[in-house]
Each structure stands twice: as C-alpha cells, then as structure tokens.
PDB file of C-alpha atoms and ligand atoms in Angstrom:
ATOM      1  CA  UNK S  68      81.751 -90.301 -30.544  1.00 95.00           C
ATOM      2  CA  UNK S  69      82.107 -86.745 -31.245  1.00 96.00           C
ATOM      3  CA  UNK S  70      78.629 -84.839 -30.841  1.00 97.00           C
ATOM      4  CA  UNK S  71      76.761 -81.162 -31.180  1.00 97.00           C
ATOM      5  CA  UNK S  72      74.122 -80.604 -28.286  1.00 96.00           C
ATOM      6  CA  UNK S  73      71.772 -77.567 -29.928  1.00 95.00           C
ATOM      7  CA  UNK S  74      68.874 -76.444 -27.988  1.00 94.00           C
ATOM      8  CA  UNK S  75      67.563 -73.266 -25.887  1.00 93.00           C
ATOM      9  CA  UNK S  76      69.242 -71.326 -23.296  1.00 88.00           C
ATOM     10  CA  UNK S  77      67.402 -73.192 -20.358  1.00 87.00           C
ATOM     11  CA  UNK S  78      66.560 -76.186 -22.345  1.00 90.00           C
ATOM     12  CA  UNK S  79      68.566 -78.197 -19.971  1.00 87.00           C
ATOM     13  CA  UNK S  80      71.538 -79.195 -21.953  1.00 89.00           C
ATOM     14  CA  UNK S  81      74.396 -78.935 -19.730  1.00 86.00           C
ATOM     15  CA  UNK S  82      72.945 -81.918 -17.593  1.00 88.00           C
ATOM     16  CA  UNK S  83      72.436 -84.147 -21.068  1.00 92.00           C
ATOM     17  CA  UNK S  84      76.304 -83.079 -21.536  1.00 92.00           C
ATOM     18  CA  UNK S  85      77.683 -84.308 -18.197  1.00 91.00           C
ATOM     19  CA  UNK S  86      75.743 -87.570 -18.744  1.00 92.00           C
ATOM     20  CA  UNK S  87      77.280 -88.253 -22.435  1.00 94.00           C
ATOM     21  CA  UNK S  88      80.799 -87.224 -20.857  1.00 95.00           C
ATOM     22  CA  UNK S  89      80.895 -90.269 -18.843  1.00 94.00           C
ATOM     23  CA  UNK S  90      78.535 -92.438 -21.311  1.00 93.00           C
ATOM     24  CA  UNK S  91      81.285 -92.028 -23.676  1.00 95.00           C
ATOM     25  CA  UNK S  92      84.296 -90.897 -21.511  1.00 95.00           C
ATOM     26  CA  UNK S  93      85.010 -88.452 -23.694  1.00 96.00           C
ATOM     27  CA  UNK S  94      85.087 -84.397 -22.422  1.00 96.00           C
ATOM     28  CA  UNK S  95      82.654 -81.455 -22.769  1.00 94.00           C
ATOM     29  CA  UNK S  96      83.828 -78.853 -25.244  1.00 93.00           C
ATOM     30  CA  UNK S  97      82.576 -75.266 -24.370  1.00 89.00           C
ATOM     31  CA  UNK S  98      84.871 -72.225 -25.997  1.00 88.00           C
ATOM     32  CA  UNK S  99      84.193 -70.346 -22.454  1.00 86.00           C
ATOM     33  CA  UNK S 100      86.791 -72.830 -20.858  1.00 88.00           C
ATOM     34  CA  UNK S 101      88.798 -73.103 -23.795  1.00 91.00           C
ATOM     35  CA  UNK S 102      89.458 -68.594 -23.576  1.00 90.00           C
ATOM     36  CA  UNK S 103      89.485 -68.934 -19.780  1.00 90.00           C
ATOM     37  CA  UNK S 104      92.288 -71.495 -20.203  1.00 91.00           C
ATOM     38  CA  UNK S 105      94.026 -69.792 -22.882  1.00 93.00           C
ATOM     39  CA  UNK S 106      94.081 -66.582 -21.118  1.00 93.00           C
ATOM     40  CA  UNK S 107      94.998 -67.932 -17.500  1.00 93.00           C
ATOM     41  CA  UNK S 108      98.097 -69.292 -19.564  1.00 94.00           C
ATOM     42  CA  UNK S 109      98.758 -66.457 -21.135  1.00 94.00           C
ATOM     43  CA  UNK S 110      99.356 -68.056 -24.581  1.00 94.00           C
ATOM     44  CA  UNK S 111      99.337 -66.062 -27.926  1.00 94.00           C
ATOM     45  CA  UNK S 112      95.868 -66.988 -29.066  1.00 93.00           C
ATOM     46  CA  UNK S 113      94.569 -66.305 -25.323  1.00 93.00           C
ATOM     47  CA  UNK S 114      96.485 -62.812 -25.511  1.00 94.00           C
ATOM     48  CA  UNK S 115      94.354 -61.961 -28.962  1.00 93.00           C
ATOM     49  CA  UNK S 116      91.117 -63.419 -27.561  1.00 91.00           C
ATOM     50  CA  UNK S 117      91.505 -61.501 -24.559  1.00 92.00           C
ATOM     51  CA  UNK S 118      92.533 -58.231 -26.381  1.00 93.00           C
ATOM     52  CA  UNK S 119      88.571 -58.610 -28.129  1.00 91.00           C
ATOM     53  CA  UNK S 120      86.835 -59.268 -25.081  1.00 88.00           C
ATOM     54  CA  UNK S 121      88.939 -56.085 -23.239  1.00 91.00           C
ATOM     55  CA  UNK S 122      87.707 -54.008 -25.627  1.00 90.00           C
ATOM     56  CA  UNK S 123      83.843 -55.130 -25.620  1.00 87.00           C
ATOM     57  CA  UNK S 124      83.842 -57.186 -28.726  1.00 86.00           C
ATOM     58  CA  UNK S 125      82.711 -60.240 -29.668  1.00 84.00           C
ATOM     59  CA  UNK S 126      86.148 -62.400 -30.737  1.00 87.00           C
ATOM     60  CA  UNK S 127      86.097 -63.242 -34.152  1.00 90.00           C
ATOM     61  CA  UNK S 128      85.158 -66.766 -35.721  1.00 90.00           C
ATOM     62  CA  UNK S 129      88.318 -66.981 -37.157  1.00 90.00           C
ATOM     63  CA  UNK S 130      89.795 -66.972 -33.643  1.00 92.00           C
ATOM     64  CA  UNK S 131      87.611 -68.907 -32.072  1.00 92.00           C
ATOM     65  CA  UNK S 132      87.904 -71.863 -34.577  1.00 93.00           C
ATOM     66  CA  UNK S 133      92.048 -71.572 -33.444  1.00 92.00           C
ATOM     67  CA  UNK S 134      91.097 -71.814 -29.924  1.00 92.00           C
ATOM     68  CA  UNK S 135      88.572 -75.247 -30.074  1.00 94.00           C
ATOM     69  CA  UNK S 136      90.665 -76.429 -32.873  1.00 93.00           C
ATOM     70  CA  UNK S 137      93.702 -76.400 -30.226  1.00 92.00           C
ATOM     71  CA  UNK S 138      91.414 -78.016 -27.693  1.00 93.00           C
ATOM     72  CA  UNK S 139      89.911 -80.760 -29.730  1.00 93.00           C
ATOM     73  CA  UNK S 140      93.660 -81.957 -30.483  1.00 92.00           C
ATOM     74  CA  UNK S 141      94.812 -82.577 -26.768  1.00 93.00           C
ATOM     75  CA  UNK S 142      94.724 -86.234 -25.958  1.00 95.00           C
ATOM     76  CA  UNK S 143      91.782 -86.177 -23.841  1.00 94.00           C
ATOM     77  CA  UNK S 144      89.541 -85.884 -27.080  1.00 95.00           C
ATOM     78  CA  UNK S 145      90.912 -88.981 -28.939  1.00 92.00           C
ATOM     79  CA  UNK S 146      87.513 -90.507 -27.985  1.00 93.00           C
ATOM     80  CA  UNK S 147      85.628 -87.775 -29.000  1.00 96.00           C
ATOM     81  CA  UNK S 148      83.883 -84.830 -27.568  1.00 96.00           C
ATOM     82  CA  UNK S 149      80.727 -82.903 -27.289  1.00 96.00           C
ATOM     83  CA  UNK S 150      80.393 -79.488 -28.377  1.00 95.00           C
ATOM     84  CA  UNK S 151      78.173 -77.668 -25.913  1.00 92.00           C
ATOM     85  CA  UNK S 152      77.281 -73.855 -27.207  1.00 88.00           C
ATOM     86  CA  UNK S 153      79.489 -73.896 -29.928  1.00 92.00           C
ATOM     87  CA  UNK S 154      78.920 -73.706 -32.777  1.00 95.00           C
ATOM     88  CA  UNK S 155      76.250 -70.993 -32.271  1.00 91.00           C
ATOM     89  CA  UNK S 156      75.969 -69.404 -35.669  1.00 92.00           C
ATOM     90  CA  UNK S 157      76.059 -70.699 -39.539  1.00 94.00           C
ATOM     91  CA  UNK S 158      79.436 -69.374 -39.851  1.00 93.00           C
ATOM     92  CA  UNK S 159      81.134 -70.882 -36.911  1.00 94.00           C
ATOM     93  CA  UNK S 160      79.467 -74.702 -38.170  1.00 96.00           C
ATOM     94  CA  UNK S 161      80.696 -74.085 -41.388  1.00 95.00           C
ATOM     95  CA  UNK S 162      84.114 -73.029 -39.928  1.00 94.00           C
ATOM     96  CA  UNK S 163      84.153 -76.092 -37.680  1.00 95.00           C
ATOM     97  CA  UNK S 164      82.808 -78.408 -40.514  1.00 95.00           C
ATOM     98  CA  UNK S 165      86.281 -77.329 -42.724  1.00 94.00           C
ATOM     99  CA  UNK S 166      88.523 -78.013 -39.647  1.00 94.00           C
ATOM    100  CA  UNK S 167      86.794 -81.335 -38.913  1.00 94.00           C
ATOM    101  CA  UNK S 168      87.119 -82.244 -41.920  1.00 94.00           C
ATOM    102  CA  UNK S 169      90.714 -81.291 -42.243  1.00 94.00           C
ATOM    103  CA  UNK S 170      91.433 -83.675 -39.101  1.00 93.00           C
ATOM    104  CA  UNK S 171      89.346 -86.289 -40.714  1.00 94.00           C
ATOM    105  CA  UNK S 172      87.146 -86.331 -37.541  1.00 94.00           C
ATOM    106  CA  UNK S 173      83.441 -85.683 -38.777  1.00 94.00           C
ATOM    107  CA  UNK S 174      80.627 -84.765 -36.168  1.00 96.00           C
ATOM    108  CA  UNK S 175      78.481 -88.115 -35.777  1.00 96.00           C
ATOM    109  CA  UNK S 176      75.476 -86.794 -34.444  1.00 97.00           C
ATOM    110  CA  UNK S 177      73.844 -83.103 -33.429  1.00 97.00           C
ATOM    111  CA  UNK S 178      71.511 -83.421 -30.388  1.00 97.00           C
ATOM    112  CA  UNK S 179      68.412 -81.241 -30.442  1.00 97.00           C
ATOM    113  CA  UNK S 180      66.921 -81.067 -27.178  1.00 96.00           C
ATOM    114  CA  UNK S 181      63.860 -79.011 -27.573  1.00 96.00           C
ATOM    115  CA  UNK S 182      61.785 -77.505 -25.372  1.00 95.00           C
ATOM    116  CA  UNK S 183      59.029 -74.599 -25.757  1.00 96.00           C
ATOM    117  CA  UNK S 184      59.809 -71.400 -25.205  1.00 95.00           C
ATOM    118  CA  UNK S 185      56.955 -71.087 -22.437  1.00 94.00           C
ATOM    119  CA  UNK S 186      58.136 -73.547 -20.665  1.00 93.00           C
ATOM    120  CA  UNK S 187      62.152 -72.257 -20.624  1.00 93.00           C
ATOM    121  CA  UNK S 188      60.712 -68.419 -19.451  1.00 93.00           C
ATOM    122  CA  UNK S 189      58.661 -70.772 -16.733  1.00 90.00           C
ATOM    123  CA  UNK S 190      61.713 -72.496 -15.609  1.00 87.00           C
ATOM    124  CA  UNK S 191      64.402 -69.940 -15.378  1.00 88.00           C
ATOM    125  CA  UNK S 192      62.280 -67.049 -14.011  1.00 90.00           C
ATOM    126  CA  UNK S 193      61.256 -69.582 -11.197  1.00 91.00           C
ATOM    127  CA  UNK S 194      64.700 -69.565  -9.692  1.00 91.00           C
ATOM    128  CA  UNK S 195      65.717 -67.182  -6.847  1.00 94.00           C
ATOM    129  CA  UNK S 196      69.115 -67.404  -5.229  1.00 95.00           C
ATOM    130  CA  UNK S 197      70.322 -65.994  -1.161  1.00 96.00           C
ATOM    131  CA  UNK S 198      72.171 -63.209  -2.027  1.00 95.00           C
ATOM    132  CA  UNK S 199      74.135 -64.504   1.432  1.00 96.00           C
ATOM    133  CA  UNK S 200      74.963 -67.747   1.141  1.00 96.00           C
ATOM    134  CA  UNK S 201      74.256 -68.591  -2.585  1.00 94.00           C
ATOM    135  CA  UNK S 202      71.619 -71.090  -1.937  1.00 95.00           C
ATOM    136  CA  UNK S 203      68.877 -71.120  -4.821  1.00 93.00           C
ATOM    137  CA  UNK S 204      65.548 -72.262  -4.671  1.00 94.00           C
ATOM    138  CA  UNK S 205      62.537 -72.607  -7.600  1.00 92.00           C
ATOM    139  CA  UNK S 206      58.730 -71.963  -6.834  1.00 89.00           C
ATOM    140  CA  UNK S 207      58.136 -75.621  -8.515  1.00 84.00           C
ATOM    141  CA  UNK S 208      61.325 -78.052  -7.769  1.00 82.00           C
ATOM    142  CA  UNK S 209      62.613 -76.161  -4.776  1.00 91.00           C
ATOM    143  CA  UNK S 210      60.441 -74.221  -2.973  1.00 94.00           C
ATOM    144  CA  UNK S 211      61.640 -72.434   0.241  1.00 96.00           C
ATOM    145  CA  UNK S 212      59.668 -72.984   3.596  1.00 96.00           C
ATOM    146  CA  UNK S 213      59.488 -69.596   4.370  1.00 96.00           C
ATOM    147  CA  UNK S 214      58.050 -67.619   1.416  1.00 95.00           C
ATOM    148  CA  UNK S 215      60.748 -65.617  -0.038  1.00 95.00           C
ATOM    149  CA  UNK S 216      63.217 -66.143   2.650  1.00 97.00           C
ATOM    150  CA  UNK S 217      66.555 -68.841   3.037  1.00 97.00           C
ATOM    151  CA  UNK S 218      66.139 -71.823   4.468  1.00 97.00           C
ATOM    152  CA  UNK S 219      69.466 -71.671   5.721  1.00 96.00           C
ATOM    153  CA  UNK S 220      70.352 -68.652   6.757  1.00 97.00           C
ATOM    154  CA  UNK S 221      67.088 -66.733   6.711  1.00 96.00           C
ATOM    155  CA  UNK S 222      67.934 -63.886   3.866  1.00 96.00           C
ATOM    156  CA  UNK S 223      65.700 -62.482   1.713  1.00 97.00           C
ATOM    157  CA  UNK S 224      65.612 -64.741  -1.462  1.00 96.00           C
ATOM    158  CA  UNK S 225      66.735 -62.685  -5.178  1.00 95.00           C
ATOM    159  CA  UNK S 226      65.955 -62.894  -8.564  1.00 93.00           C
ATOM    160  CA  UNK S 227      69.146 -62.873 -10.718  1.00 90.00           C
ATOM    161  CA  UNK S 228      68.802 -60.395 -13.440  1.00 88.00           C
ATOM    162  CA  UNK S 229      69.736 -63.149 -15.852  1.00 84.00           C
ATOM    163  CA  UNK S 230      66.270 -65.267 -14.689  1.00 88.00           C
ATOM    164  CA  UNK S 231      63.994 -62.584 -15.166  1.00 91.00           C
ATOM    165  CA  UNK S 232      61.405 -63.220 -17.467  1.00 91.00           C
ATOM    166  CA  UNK S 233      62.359 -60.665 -19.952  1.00 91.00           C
ATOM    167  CA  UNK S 234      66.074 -61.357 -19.753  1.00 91.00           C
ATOM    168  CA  UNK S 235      65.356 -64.897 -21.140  1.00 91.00           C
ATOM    169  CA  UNK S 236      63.128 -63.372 -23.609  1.00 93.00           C
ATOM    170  CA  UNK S 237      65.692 -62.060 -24.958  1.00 92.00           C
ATOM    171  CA  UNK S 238      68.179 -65.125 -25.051  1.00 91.00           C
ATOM    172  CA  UNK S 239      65.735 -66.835 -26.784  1.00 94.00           C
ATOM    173  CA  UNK S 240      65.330 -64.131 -29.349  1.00 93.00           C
ATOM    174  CA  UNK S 241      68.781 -64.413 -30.187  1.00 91.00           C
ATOM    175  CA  UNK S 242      68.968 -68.218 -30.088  1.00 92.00           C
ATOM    176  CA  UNK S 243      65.954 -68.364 -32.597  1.00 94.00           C
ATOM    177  CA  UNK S 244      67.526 -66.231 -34.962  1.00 94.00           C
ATOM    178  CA  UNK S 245      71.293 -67.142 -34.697  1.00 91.00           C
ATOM    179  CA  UNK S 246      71.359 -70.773 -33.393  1.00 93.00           C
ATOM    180  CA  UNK S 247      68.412 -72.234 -34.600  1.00 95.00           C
ATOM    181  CA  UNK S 248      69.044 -72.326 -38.320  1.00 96.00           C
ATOM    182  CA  UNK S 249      71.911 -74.744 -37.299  1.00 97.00           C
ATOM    183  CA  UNK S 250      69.100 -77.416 -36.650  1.00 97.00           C
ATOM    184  CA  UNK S 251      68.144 -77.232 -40.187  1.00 97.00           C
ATOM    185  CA  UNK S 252      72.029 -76.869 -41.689  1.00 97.00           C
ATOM    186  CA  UNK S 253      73.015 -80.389 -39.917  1.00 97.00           C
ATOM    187  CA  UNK S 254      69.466 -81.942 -40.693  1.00 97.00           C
ATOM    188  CA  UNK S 255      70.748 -81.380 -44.244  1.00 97.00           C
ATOM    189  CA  UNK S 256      73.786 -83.411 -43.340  1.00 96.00           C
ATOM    190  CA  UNK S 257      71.442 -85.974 -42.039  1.00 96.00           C
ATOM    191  CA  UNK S 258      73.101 -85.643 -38.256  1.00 97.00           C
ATOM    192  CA  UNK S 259      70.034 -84.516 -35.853  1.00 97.00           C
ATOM    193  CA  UNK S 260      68.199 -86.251 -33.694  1.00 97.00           C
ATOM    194  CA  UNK S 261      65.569 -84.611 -32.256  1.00 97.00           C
ATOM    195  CA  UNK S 262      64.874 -84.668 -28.688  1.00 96.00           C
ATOM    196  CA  UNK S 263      61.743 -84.002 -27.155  1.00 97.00           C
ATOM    197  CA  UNK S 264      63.060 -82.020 -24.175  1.00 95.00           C
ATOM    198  CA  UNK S 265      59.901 -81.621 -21.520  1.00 94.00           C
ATOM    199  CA  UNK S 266      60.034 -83.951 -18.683  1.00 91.00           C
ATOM    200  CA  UNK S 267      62.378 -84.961 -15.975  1.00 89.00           C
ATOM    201  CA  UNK S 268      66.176 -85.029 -16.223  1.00 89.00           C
ATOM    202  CA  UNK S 269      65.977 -88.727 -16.351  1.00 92.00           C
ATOM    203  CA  UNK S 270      63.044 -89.096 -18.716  1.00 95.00           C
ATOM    204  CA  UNK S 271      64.972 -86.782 -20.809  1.00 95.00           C
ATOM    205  CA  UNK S 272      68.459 -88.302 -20.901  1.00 94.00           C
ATOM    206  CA  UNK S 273      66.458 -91.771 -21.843  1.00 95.00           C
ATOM    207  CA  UNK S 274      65.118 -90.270 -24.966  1.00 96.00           C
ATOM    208  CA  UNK S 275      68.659 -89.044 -25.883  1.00 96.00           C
ATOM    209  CA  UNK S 276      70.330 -92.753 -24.692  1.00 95.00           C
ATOM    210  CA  UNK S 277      67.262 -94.006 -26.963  1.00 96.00           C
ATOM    211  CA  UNK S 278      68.243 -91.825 -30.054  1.00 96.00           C
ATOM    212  CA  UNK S 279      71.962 -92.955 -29.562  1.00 95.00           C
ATOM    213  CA  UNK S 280      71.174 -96.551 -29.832  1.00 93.00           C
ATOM    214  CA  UNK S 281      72.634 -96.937 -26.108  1.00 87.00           C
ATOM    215  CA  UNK S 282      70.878 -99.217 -24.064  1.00 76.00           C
TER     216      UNK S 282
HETATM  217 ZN1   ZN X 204      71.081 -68.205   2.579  1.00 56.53          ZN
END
C-alpha cells in the first residue's frame, strides 16, 4: 500500500500516519528524517542537502526527489509507505509521480484529512508547554489544575511561538496556496479520498479505515 496523507498543519495527520504504519506494516516517509539521516551519515547527497540548508535555502526539488527516492528503495518499503509532508508543492508530485513511475510503484491512494481552518488556529494556539520540564497542557483536552502553572513541577506554563494564533495563520496561508492544489492534481488521477477530519482521534482514524476498505 503506498499512500499520500495531505491535509493542514494541525489537521492531525501524524497520528492517522502512525496508525496506517502498523495497519499496513509498512514505514512513514517524511524528507525531515530522510536529510537528518543523510547528513548524520555524512553521505554525498546529505553533504549537498546540508550545504542548502547552511546557507538558509530551501534545498532544491531536484535534490529532494534523490533523497526520498533513496529512501523509498531500502527494504523496509517493499510493502509500501506513506508519504507524510511530502510532496508539498505541484512540482515535487510531479517529480515524485516520474520516479514512481520509473520504479513501477504508483501511489494507490492520497488521504485528505480536512479540517477547518478555525478549528486548527483553535487547537494549536490551545497548547502551552513547562518551559522546565517540557510537560504540555491544552485549555480543552488537557487543562492544568492550577491556571497557568505545571502540574508537575509548578512552572509557569508557555506558549510556543509556533502555537500562537498568528504563527498558524501563517502555516495555513502557505499550505492553502502551495499544498492544497495537490488535492485537486491527484483528484484528477482519481486517488483522494476525502476525510472529514473533526472529531476524536478514533472517530477520525475510522473514517480513514472506512475509506480504505479496512474493516
Ligand atoms: Zn513542569
């Protein structure tokens, strides 16, 4: 099974994506691991990823189709894979579509989880961490006993600059304008299923089981 999750920052794919790893025993492809790895190992592509990223720069599709197309041909992936975050642009699906093709090893289905934009600023700006320990708490699903302090260690509770509400604002501005055009580019190759993405973590991962024909 080799799938494409697509949805907001905050739309709660990364926990869809740890359930379909073991549904289908087959691993999570993100190209943050696959430079981390490449880089910790020193290897030439990792040297000329890293040499981008040094300098402030995004690294080029070019390179970053080398780097997943090295990951997606380790043994691991003979089952399959998902593709979380990447592709994020029409280039880098159209890049990837070549290479799959070239490998004979066509995506089967893109998951769209969707979820409103309200509701992603609502959820992420809810979250506070302890700058101390690292515990972190949310004014809905985790909500400290003593307002604004650590239930463990008694710290005054922090909003990461990433959660703030105009921090994921932005994200989503970007992933509207990049990412989501993707959603229409694979519905043209007949691949999405849509996802409705409000709800619990288990209503949610039902829906997708549902959509997959798993039972
Ligand atoms: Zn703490």
């Amino acid at each position: 099974m080799r799938l494409i999750l697509l949805g907001a920052p905050g739309a709660g794919k990364g926990t869809q994506a740890e359930m379909l790893t073991k549904l289908y025993d087959i691993p999570c492809i993100s190209t943050g691991n696959i430079f981390r790895e490449h880089i910790s190992n020193n290897t030439e592509l990792g040297q000329k990823a890293k040499a981008y990223m040094d300098e402030g720069k995004l690294v080029p599709d070019s390179l970053v189709i080398e780097l997943v197309k090295s990951r997606i041909t380790q043994d691991d992936c003979k089952n399959g894979m998902i593709f979380d975050g990447f592709p994020r642009t029409i280039p880098q699906a159209e890049a990837l579509d070549v290479m799959l093709k070239e490998l004979s090893i066509p995506i089967d289905f893109v998951i769209n989880v969707d979820v409103p934009d309200e509701l992603i600023v609502d959820r992420m700006s809810g979250r506070t961490v302890c700058p101390s320990c690292g515990a972190s708490y949310h004014k809905v699903n985790k909500v400290e006993t003593v307002a604004g302090k650590c239930d463990l260690c008694g710290e005054t509770l922090i909003q990461r600059d990433d959660d703030r509400a105009e921090t994921v604002k932005k994200r989503l501005d970007v992933y509207h304008e990049q990412t989501e055009p993707l959603i229409a580019y694979y519905k043209a190759q007949g691949k999405v299923l849509d996802i409705d993405g409000v709800g619990t973590v288990e209503e949610v991962r039902d829906r997708v089981k549902k959509a997959l024909g798993v039972k």
